[in-house]
XYZ file of C-alpha atoms in Angstrom:
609
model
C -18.645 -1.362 -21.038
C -20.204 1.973 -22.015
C -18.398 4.207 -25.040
C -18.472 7.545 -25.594
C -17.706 9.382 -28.956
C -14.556 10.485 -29.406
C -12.855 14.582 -28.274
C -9.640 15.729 -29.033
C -7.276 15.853 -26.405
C -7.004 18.453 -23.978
C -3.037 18.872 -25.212
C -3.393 18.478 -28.599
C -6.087 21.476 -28.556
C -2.969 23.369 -27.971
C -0.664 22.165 -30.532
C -1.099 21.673 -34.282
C -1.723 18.074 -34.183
C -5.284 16.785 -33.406
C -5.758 13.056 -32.336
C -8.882 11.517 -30.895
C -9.095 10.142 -27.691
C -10.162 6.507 -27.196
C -13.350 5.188 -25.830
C -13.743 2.610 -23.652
C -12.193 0.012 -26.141
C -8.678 0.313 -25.171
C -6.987 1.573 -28.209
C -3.107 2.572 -28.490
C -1.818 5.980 -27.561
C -1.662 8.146 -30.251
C -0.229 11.583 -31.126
C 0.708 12.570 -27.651
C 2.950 9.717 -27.090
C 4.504 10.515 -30.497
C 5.134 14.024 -29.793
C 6.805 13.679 -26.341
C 9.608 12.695 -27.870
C 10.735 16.275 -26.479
C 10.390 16.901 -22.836
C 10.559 20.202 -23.667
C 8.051 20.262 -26.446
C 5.525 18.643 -23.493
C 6.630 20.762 -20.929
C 5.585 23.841 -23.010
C 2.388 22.365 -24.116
C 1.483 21.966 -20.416
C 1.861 25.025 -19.458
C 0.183 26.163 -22.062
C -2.588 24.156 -20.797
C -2.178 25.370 -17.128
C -2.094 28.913 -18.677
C -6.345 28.137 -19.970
C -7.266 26.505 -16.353
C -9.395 28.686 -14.426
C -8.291 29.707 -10.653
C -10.860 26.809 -9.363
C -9.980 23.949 -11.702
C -6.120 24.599 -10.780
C -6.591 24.420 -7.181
C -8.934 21.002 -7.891
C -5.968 19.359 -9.531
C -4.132 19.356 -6.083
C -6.654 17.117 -4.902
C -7.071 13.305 -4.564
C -10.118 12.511 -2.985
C -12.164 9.218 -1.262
C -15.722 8.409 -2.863
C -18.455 5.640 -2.372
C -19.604 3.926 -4.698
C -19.090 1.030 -7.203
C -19.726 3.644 -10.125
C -19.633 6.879 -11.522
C -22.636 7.941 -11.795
C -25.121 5.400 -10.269
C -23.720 4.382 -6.516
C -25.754 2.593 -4.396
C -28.169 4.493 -2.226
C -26.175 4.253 0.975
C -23.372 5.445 -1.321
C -25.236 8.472 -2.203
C -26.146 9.210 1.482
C -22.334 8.812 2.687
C -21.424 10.906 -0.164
C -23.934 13.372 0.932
C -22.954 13.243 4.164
C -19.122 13.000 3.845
C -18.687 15.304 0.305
C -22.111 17.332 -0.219
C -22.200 14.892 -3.770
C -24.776 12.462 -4.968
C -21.364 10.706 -6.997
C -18.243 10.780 -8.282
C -19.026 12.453 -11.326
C -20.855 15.620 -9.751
C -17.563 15.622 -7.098
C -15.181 16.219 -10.084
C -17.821 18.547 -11.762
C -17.368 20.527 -8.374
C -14.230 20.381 -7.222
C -12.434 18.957 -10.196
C -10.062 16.986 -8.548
C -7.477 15.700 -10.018
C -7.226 12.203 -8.422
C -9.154 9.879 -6.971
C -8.139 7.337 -4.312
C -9.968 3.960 -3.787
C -10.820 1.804 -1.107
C -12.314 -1.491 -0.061
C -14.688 0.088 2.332
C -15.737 2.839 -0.052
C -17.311 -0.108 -2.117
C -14.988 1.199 -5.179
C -13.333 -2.544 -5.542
C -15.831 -5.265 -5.728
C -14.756 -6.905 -8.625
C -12.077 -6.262 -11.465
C -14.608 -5.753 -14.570
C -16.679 -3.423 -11.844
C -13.592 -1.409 -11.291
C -12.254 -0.877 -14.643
C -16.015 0.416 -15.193
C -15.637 2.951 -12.289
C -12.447 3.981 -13.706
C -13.965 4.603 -16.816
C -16.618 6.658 -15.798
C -14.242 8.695 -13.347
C -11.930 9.356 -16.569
C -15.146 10.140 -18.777
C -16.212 12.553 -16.015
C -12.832 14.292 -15.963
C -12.873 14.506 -19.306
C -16.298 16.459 -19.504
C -15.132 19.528 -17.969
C -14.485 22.813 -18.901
C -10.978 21.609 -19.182
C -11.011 17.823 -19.978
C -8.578 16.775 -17.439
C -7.838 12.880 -16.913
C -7.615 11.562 -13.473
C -4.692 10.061 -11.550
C -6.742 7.025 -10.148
C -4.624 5.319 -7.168
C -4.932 2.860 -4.115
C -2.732 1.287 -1.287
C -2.093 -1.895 -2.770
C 0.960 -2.619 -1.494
C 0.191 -6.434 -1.060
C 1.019 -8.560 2.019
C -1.706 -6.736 5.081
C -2.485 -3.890 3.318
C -4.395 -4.360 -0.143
C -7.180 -2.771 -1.354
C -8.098 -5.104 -4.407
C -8.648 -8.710 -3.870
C -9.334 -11.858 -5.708
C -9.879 -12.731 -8.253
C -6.682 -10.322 -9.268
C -3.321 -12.027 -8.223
C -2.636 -11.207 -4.434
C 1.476 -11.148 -3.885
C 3.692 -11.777 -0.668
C 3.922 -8.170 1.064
C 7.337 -6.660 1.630
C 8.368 -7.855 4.695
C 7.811 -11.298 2.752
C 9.643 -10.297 0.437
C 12.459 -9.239 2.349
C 12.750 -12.394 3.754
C 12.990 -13.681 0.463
C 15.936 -11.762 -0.392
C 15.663 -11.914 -4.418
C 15.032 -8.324 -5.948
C 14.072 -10.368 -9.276
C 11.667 -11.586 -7.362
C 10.432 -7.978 -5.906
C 10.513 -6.965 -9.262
C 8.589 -9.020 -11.113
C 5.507 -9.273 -8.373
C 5.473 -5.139 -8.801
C 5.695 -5.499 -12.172
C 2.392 -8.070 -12.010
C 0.870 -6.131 -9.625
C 1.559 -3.348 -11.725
C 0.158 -4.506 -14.991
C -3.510 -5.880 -13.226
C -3.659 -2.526 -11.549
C -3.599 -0.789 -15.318
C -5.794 -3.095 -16.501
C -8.609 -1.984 -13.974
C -7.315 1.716 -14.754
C -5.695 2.564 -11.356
C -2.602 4.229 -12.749
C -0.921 5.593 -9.481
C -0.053 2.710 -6.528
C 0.656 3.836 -3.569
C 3.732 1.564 -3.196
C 6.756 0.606 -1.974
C 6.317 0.815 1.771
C 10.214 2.429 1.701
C 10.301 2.666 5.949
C 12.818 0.991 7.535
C 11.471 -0.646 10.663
C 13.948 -1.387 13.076
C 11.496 -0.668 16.167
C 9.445 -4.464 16.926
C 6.681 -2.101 18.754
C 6.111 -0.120 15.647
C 2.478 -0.763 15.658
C 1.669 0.811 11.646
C 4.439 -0.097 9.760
C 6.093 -3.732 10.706
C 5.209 -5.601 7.875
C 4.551 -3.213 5.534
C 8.607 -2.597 5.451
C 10.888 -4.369 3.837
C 13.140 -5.104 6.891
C 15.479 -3.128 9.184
C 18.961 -3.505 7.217
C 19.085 -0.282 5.041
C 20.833 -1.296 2.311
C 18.711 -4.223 1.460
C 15.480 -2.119 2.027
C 17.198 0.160 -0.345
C 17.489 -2.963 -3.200
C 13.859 -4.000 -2.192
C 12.181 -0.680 -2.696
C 14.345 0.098 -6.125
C 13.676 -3.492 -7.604
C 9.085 -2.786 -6.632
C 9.732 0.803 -7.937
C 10.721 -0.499 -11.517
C 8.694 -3.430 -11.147
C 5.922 -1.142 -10.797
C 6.660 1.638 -13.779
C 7.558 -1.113 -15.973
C 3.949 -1.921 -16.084
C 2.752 1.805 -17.080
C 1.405 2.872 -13.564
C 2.795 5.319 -11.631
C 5.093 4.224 -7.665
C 4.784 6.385 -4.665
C 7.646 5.484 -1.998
C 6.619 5.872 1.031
C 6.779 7.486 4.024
C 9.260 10.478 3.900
C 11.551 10.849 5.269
C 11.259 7.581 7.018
C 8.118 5.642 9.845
C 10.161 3.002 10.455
C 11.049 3.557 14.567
C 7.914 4.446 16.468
C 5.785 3.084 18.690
C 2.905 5.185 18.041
C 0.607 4.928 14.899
C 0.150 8.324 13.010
C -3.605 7.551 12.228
C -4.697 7.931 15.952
C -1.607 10.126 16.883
C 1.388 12.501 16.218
C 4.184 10.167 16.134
C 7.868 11.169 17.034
C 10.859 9.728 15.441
C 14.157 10.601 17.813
C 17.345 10.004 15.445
C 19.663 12.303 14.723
C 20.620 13.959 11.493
C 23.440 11.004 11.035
C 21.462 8.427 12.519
C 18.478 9.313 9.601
C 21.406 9.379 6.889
C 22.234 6.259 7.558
C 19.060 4.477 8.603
C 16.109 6.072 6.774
C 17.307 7.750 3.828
C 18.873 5.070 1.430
C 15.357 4.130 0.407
C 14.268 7.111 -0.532
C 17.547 7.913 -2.075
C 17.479 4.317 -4.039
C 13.797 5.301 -5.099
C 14.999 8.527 -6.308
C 17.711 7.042 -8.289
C 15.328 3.995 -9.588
C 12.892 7.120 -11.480
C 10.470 7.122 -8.805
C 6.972 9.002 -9.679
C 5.982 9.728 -6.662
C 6.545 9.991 -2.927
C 4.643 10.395 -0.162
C 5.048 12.176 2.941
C 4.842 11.020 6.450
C 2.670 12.503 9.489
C 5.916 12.238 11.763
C 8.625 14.868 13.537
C 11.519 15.136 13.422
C 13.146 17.319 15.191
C 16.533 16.551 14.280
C 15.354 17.383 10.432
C 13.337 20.431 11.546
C 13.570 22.384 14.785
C 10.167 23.621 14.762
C 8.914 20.197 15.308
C 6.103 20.085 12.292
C 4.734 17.054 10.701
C 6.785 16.160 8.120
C 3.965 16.668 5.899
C 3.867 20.395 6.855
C 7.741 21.044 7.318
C 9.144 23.106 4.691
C 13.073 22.124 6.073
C 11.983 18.087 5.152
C 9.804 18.439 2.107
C 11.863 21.123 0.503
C 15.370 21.217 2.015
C 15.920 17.616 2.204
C 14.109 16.386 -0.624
C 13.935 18.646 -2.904
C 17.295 20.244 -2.562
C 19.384 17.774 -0.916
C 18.264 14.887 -2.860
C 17.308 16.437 -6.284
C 13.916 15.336 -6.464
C 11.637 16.855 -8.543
C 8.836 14.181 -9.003
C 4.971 14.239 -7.582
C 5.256 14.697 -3.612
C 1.506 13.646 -2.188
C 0.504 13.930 1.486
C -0.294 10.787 3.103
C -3.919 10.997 4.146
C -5.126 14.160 5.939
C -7.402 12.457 7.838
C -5.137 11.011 10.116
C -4.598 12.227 13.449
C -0.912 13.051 12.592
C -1.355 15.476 10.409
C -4.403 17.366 12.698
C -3.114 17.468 16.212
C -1.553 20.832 15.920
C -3.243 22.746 13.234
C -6.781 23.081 12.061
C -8.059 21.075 8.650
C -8.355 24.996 6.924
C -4.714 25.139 7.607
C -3.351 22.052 7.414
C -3.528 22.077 3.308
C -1.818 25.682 2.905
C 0.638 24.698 5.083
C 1.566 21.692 3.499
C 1.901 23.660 -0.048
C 4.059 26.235 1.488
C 6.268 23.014 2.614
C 6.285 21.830 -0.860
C 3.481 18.882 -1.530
C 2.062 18.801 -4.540
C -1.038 16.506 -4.111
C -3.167 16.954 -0.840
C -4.707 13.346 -0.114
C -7.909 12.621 0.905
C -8.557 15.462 3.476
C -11.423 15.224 6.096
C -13.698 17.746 4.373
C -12.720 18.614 0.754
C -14.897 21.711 0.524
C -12.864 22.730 4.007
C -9.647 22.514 2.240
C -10.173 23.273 -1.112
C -11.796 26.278 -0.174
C -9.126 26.997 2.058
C -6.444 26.855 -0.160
C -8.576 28.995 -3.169
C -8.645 31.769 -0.356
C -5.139 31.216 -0.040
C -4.248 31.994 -3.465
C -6.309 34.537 -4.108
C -5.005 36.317 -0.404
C -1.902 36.061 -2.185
C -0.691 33.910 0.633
C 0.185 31.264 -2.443
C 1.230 32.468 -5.427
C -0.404 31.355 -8.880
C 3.296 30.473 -10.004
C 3.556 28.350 -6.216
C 0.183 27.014 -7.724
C 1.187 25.922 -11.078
C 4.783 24.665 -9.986
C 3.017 21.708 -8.542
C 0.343 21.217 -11.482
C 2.631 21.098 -13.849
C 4.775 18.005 -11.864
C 0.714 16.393 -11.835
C 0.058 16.945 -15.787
C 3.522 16.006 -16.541
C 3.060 12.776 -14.548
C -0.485 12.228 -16.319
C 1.162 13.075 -19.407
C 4.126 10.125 -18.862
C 1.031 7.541 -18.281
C -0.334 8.150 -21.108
C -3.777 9.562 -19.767
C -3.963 12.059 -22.627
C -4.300 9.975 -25.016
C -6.363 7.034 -23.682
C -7.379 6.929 -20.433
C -9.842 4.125 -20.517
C -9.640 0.334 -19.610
C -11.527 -2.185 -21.194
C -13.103 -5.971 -20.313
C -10.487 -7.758 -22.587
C -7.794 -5.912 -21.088
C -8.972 -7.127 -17.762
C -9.141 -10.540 -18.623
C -6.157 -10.985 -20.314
C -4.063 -9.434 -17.228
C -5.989 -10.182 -13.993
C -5.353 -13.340 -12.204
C -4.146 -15.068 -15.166
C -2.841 -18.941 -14.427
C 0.809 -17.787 -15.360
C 0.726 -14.627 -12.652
C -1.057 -16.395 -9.963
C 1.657 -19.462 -10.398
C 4.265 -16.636 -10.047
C 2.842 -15.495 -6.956
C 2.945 -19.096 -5.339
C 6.654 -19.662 -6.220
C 7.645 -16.370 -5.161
C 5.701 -16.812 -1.770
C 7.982 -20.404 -1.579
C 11.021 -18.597 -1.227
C 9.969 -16.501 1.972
C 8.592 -18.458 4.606
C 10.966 -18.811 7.145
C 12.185 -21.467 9.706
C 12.604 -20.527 13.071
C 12.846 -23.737 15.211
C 12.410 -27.226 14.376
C 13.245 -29.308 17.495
C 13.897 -32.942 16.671
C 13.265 -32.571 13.377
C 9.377 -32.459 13.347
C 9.343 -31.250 10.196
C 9.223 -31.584 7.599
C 6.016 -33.336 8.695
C 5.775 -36.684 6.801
C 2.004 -37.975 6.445
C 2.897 -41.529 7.232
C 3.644 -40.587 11.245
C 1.081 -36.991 11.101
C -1.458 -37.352 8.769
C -4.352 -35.971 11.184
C -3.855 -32.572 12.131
C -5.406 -29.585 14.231
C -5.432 -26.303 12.845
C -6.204 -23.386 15.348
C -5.232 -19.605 16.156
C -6.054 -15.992 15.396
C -8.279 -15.746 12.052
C -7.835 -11.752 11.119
C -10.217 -10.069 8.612
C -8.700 -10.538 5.045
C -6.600 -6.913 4.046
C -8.835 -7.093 0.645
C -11.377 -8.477 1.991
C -11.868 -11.928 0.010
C -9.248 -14.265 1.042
C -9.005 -16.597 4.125
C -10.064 -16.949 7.113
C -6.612 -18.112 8.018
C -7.457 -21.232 9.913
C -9.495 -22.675 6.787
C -6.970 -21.865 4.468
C -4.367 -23.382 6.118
C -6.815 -26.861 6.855
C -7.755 -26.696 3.029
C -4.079 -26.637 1.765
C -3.230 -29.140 3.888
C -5.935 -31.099 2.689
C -4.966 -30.963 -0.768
C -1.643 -31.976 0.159
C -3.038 -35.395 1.575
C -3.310 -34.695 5.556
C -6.392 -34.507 7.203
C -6.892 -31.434 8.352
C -9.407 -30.015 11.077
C -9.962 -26.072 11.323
C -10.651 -24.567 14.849
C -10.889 -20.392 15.003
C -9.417 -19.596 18.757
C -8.806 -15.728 17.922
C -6.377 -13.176 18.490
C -7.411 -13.215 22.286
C -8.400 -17.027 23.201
C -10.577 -17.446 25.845
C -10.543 -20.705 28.514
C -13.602 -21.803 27.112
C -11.796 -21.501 23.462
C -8.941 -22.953 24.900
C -10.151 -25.860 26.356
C -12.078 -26.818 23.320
C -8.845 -26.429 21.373
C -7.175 -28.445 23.741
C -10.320 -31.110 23.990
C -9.545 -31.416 19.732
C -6.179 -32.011 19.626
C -6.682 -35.150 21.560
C -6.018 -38.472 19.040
C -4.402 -35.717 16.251
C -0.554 -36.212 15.435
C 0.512 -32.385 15.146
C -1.127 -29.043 15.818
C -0.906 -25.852 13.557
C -0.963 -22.401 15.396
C -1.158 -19.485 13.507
C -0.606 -16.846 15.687
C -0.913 -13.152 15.593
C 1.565 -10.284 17.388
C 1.677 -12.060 20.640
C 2.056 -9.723 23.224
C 3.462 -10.145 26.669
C -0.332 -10.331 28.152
C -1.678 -12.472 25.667
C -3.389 -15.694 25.909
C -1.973 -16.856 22.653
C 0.722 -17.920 24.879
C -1.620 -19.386 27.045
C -3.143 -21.807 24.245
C -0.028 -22.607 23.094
C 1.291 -24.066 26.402
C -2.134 -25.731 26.929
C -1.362 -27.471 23.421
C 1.905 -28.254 24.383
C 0.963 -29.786 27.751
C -1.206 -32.781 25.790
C 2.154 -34.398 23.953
C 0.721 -33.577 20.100
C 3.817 -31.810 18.426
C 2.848 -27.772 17.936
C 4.011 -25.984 15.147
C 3.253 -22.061 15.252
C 3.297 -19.764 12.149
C 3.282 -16.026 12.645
C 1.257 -14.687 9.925
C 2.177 -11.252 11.044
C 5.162 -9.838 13.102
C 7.746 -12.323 13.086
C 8.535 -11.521 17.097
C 5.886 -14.285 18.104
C 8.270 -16.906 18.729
C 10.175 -14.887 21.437
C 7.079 -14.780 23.555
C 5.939 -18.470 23.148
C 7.005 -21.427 25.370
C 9.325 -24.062 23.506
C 7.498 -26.082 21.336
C 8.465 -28.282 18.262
C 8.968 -26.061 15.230
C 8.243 -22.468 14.516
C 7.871 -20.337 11.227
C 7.132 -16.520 10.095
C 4.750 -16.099 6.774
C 4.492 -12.516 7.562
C 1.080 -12.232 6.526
C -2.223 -14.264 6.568
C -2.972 -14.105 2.830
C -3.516 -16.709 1.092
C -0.812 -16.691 -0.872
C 1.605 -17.141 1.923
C -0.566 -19.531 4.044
C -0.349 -21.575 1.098
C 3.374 -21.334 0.849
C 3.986 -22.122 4.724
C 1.940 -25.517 4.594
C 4.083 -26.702 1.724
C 6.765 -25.899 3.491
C 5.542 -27.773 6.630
C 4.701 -30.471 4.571
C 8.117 -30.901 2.485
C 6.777 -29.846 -1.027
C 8.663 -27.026 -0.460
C 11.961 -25.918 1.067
C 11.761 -23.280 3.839
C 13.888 -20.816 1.918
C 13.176 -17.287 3.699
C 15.910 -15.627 6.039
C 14.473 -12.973 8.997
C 15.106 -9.273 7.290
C 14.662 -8.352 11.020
C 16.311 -9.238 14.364
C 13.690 -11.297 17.104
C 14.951 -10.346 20.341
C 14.378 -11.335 23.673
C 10.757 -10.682 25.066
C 12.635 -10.046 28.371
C 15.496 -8.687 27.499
C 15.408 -6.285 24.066
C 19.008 -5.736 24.183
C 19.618 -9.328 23.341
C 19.180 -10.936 20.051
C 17.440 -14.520 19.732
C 17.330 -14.749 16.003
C 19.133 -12.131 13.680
C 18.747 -10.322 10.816
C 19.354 -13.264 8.085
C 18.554 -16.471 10.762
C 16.526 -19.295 8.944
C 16.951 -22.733 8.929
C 16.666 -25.331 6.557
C 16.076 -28.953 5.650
């Protein structure tokens, strides 16, 4: 891990105590931390700090951007070229030399995450770069690990249930203490800011972004989920972003490809979509993030909620008292573009009252766009600095003033240690759910079905170094004493895949099927009745939406893992197998395929042993 020698701090240049900032080696926070006793005392000192800024380096600290690379300052070739292409920058470094951003988001495909020791390195030498301009700024480094199908850092760091897992789970210990892990690996690769809870509420099935991601569709409990994460989180030292205001969870149209539109009324969104946000509120949240959605009931003129001053200001600002970090969800989404132009799109969401513009299509577009904003008077300087100051002052409660930096030790005395990853496999016990379990089948004793099939959809990992699905499953199963075969049949089985599926389960005692948002088209049902028709008990897992089973023909048991991590595949075969008890109650209703207005299975169904 590279040092650097040590500078004062950017705030302590403005004060009368001087304290050096650490180096790479991870040492405590200093005289910063000591002098915040006053809020104040730092609120002063930061705008005395905002006062020095120049007009460029003020309008950079709005910004969290997407870079390539697996370093600072020496990115892979291709990097370089998409960073060219994308940016107009060789690196990270020279983008924060240019723009001076003031965060820094990262992703799996960017190449930022290959490995924890890589990433605290990257983190590093984005905080070293921040720190080497005019203004020695630190960065707000976050990602979208909200575990579960969306996570952006993988093994060997500990990989939790996801919310809807979690949900099912019921136990906001249990929610706490996986954000609170989460939290503290995160820090210890220096991403300070998670973009987590998911705080939606999805009560629509067909809600093809969020499902999972959510907690469940009964307010209230959302509301204890999303609290329990958000201190989970800031117990570790990073900062929680609730997400998505003021509420994604009843569409049926994703706001990365389109402009979705959410129909409740102004009760109906009291009561449904707001006691998340509110419990997150009242839980200290750092951050929230907006949501590319209308509402019309919440603002007549029908803007994005990332652009619509009624929402962002009157609502949550005003109504709700919130005066914390407000960040746009990404402006590359389709949402947020469909009815005003990428030089626009940035003012506008200012003048609605965001403080951090996310990842926008073409930074020099928008941050050029909103410097000839300011300086057209259409934003004021004081508009400006209202929404630095909430950044610093967030920077400022992480501690980034003081030490920014991550080291190797740090990393490998917090990621993936034996006692978190153990944590993650208990917690993970108490969610699977039981469904149906005709005759008993399970749980499945190895004396009567000891040889086993395992086939169905085998998704691409969410980080990208777990599963597939199918061999997961066969391996714990194997280590559990069954013999276990693997078959990948896909998300969309063909006859040809079928028939071989069918042509294997011929002499085994039970099939697995993980299966994967079965629609009313799909020919996951079609495999499954093919499996059925041969005798050998079938046992399906959904290892995403938990609808599945209302679209399947009867067949001998059925259980939701809500995700096809590891973690949770794990956790479902000890289930099946009776090392564990199936513990998890649906935090959503399954109704009928044919008939929606019916329930099959409601909120808080499960069975048990």
């Amino acid at each position: 891990m590279h040092h650097r020698t040590s500078r004062r701090t950017l705030l302590t240049a403005t004060a009368v105590t001087a304290a050096a900032v650490a180096t790479g080696a991870g040492s405590a926070p200093g005289a910063f931390a000591a002098s915040a006793a006053s809020s104040a005392s730092t609120t002063e000192r930061l705008k005395q700090l905002i006062s020095r800024m120049s007009l460029e380096e003020k309008v950079g600290q709005l910004f969290v951007m997407r870079v390539y690379g697996h370093s600072a300052t020496e990115p892979d070739q291709a990097d370089i070229n998409a960073n060219m292409a994308e940016i107009g920058v060789r690196t990270a470094a020279e983008m924060i030399a240019k723009y001076h951003v003031g965060g820094i988001i990262y992703f799996a495909w960017a190449h930022n995450t290959r490995d924890p020791h890589q990433i605290a390195d990257l983190s590093n030498g984005i905080q070293r770069a921040g720190l080497a301009g005019p203004t020695p700024l630190p960065l707000l480094i976050s990602t979208d690990q909200e575990h579960g199908i969306v996570c952006r850092v993988g093994e060997p760091a500990t990989l939790m249930p996801g919310a809807m897992a979690l949900g099912a789970g019921g136990s906001r210990s249990d929610a706490r203490r996986a954000g609170q892990i989460a939290g503290a690996e995160l820090a210890a690769i220096g991403i300070n800011q998670n973009y987590a809870p998911d705080s939606d509420v999805n009560v629509n099935p067909a809600n093809p972004v969020i499902g999972v991601r959510s907690f469940g569709a009964d307010p209230q409990a959302v509301a204890g989920m999303v609290a329990a994460q958000v201190k989970g989180y800031q117990s570790a030292g990073i900062a929680s972003t609730a997400k998505h205001f003021p509420g994604h969870g009843d569409t049926n149209t994703d706001s990365h490809s389109g402009l979705p539109y959410i129909h409740h009324s102004r009760d109906q969104w009291e009561e449904l979509d707001a006691p998340p946000f509110r419990a997150a509120i009242a839980a200290g949240i750092d951050a929230i993030m907006t949501a590319h959605i209308v509402v019309p009931a919440l603002d007549a003129a029908e803007d994005p909620a990332t652009l619509s001053r009624p929402i962002l200001t009157g609502i949550l600002r005003e109504e709700l008292g919130y005066d914390g970090v407000v960040v746009t969800d990404s402006l590359g989404m389709e949402g947020v573009r469909t009815k005003y132009g990428d030089d626009r799109v940035p003012v506008l969401a200012l003048q609605a009252g965001v403080d951090q513009l996310l990842n926008p299509p073409s930074l020099d577009v928008s941050w050029n766009a909103v410097l000839a904003a300011v300086k057209s008077g259409e934003i004021s300087e004081a508009r400006l600095e209202e929404s630095i100051l909430r950044i610093l002052r967030l920077k400022a409660k992480l501690g980034l003033f003081d030490d920014p930096f991550v080291s190797h030790q740090g990393v490998d005395r917090a990621v993936g240690t034996r006692s978190h990853l153990a944590a993650a496999d208990r917690i993970a016990e108490h969610t699977t759910t039981l469904l149906a379990n005709t005759g008993a089948v399970l749980p499945l004793s190895r004396r009567s079905h000891k040889n086993l099939l395992v086939v169905g959809a085998d998704p691409a990992s969410p980080s990208g170094t777990t599963g597939p699905p199918t061999t997961t499953l066969a391996g714990a199963f194997t280590e559990l004493g069954y013999a276990a075969t693997a078959l990948s049949t896909g998300t969309a089985p063909t006859q040809a895949k079928i028939a071989e599926a069918v042509a294997a389960a011929q002499g085994k005692d039970a099939v697995i099927v993980g299966t994967y948002n079965v629609s009313a088209t799909s020919s996951q049902r079609t495999l499954v009745s093919a499996l059925v028709a041969t005798g050998v008990p079938v046992i399906t897992i959904a290892i995403r939406n938990p609808y599945d089973i209302a679209r399947l023909p009867a067949h001998a048991a059925s259980l939701a893992a809500y995700s096809w991590t590891d973690v949770e595949l794990r956790a479902a075969a000890r289930v099946i197998a009776g090392h564990a008890e199936p513990e998890g109650r649906l935090p959503v209703p399954v109704q009928r395929a044919d008939d929606p207005t019916q329930v099959l299975y409601p909120v808080g169904y499960g069975l048990t042993y």
